[in-house]
Coordinates of N, CA and C in Angstrom, one line a residue:
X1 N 95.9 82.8 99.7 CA 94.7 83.4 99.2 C 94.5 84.9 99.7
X2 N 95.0 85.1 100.7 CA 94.6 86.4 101.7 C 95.4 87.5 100.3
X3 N 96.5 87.2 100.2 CA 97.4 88.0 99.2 C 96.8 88.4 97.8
X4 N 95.8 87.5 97.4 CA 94.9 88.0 95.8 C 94.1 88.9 96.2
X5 N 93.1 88.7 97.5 CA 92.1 89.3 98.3 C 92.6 90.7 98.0
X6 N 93.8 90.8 98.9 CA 94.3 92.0 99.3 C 94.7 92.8 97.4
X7 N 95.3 92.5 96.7 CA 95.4 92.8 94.8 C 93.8 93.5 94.6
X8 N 93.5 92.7 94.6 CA 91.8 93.0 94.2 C 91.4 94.2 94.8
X9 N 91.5 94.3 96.1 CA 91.3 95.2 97.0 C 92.1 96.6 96.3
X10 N 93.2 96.3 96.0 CA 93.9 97.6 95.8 C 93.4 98.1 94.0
X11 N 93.7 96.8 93.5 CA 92.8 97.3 91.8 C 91.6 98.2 92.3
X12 N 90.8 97.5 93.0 CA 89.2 97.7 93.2 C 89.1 99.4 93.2
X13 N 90.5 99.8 94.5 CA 90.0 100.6 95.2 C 91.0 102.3 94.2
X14 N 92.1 101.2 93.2 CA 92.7 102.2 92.6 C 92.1 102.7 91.3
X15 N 90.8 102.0 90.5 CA 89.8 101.9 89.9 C 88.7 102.8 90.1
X16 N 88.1 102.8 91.9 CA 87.5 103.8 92.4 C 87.5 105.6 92.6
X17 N 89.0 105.4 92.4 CA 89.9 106.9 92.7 C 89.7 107.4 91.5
X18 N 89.7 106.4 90.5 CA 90.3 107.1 88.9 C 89.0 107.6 88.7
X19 N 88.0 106.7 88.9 CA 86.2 106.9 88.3 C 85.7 108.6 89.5
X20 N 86.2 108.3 90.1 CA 85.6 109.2 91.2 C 86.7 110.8 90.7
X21 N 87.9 110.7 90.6 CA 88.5 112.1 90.0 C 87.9 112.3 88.7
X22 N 87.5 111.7 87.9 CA 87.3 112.1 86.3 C 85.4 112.4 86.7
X23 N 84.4 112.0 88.3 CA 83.5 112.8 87.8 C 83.3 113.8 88.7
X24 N 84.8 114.3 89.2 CA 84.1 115.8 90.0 C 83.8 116.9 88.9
X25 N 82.9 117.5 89.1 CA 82.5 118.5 88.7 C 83.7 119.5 88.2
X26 N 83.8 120.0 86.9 CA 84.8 120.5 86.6 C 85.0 122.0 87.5
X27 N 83.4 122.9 87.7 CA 83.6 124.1 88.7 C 84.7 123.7 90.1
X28 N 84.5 122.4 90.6 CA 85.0 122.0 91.5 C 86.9 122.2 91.5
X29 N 87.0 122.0 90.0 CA 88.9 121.7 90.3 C 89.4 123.2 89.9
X30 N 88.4 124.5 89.5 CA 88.7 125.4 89.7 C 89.1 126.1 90.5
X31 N 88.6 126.1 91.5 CA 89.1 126.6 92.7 C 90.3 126.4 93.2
X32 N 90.7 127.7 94.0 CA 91.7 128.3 94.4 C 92.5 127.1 95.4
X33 N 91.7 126.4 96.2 CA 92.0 125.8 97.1 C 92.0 124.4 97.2
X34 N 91.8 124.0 95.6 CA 91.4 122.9 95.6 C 93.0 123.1 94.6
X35 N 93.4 123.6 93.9 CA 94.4 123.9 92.9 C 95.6 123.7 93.9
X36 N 95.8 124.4 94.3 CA 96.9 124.0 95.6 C 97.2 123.4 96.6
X37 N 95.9 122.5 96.9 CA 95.8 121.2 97.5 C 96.3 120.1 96.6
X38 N 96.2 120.4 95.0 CA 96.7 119.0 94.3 C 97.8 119.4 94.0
X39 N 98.4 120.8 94.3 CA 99.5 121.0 93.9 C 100.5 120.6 95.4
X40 N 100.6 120.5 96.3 CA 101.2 120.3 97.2 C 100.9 118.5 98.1
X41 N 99.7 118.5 97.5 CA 99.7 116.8 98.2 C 100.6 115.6 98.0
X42 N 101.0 115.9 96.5 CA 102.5 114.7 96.3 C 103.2 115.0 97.2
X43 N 103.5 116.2 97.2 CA 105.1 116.7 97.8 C 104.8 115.9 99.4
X44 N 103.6 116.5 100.1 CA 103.8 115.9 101.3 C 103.9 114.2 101.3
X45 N 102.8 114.0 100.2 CA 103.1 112.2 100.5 C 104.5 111.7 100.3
X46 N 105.1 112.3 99.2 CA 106.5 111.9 99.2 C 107.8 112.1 100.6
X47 N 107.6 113.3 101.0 CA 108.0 113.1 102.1 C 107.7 112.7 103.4
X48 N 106.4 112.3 103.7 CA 106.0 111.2 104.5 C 106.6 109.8 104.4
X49 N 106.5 109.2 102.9 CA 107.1 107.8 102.6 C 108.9 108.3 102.6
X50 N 109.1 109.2 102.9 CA 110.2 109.2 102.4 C 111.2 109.2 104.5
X51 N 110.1 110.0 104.6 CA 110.7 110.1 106.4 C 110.3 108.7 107.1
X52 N 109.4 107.8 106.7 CA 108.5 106.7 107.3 C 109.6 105.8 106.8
X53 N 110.6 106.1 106.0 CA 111.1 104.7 105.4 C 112.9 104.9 105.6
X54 N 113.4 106.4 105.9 CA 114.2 106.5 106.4 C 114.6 106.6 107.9
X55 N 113.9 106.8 108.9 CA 113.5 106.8 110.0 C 112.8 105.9 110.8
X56 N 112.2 104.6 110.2 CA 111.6 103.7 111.1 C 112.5 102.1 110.9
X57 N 112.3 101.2 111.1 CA 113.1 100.1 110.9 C 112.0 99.2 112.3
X58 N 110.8 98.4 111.7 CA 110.4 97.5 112.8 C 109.6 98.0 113.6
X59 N 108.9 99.3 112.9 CA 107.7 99.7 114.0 C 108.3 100.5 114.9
X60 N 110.1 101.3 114.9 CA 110.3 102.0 116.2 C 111.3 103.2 115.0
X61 N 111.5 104.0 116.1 CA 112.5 105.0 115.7 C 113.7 104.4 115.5
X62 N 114.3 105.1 114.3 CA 116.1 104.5 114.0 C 116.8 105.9 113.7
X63 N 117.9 105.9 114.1 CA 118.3 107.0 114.1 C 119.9 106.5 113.1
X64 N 120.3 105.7 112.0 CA 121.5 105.4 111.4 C 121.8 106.0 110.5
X65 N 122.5 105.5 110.0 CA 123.1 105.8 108.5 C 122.7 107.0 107.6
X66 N 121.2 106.3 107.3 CA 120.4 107.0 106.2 C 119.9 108.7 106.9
X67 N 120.3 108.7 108.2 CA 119.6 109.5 109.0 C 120.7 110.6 108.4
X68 N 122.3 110.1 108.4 CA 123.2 111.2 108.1 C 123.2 111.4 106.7
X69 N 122.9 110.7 105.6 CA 122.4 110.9 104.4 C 121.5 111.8 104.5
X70 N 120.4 111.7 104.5 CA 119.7 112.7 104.3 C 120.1 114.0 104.6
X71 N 120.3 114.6 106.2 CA 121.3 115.3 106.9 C 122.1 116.0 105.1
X72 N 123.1 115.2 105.0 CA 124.0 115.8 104.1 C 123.3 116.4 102.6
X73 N 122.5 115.5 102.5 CA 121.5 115.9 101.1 C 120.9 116.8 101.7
X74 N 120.4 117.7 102.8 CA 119.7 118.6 103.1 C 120.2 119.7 102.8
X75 N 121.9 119.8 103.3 CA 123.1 120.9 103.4 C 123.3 121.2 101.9
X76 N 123.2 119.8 101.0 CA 123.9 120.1 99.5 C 122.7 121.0 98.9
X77 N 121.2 120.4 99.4 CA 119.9 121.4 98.9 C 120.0 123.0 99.3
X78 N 120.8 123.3 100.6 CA 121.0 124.6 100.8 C 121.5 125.2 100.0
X79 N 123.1 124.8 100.1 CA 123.9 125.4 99.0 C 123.4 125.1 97.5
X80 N 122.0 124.8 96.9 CA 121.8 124.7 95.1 C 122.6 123.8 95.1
X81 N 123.0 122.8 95.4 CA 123.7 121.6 94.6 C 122.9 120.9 93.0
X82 N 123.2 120.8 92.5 CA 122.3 120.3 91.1 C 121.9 118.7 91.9
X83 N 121.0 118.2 91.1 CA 119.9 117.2 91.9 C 120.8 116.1 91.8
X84 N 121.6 115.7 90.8 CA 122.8 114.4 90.8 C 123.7 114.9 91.6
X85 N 124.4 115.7 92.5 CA 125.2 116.0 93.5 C 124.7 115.5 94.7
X86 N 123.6 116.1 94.8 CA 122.3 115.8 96.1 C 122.7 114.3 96.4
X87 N 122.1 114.1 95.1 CA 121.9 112.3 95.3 C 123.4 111.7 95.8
X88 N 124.5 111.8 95.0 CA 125.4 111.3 95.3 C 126.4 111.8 96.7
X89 N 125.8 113.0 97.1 CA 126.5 113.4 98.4 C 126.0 112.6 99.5
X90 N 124.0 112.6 99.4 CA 123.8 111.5 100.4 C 124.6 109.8 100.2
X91 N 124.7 109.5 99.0 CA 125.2 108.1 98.7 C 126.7 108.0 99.8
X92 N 127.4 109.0 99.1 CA 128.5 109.1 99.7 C 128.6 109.0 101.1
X93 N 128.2 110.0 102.1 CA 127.8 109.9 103.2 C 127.3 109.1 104.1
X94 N 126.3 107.9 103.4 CA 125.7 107.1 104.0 C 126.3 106.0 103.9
X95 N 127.3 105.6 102.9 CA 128.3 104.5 102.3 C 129.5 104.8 103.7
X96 N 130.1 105.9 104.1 CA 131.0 106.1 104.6 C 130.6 105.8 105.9
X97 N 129.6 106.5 106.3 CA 128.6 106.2 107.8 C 128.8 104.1 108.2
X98 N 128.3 104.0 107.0 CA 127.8 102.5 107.5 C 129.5 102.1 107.6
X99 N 130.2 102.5 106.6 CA 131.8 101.8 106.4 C 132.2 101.8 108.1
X100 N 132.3 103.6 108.6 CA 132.7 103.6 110.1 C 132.2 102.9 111.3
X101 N 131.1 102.2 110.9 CA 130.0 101.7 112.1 C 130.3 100.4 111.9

């Protein structure tokens, strides 16, 4: 039961977001500060869930595999690697990592 609770909870509250952005005031999303707040807020959430999920394992710090993946997808983002290189250079790297270990 706790698991529908919790559904409902998330409709309820994903429901509330939508009603509540469609009545801010349109002066409101003018602004300079608010414009580049919605412009940059994905990017951070994405790399929050993205460090939160490559970096923890069980509530603690992990330092493996995925850690050198990334790592390598960082170096390919230096050098402009096109976005399917990226991907597959971490793949590669992290496939080899776990192979050695």
């Amino acid at each position: 039961m706790n698991v529908w609770i919790a559904i409902a909870a998330t409709a309820l509250g994903c429901y509330a977001a939508k009603l509540l952005g469609l009545s801010v005031p349109q002066g409101v999303l003018e602004r300079p500060v608010v414009k580049r707040l919605v412009t940059l807020l994905p990017v951070a959430l994405l790399a929050a869930l993205t460090a939160q999920q490559t970096f923890s394992e069980g509530g603690s710090l992990t330092l493996d595999a995925r850690a050198a993946g990334i790592a390598a997808a960082a170096v390919a983002l230096l050098v402009r690697a096109p976005f399917l290189v990226v991907i597959a250079v971490a793949v590669l790297v992290t496939a080899g990592v776990r192979a050695l270990s």
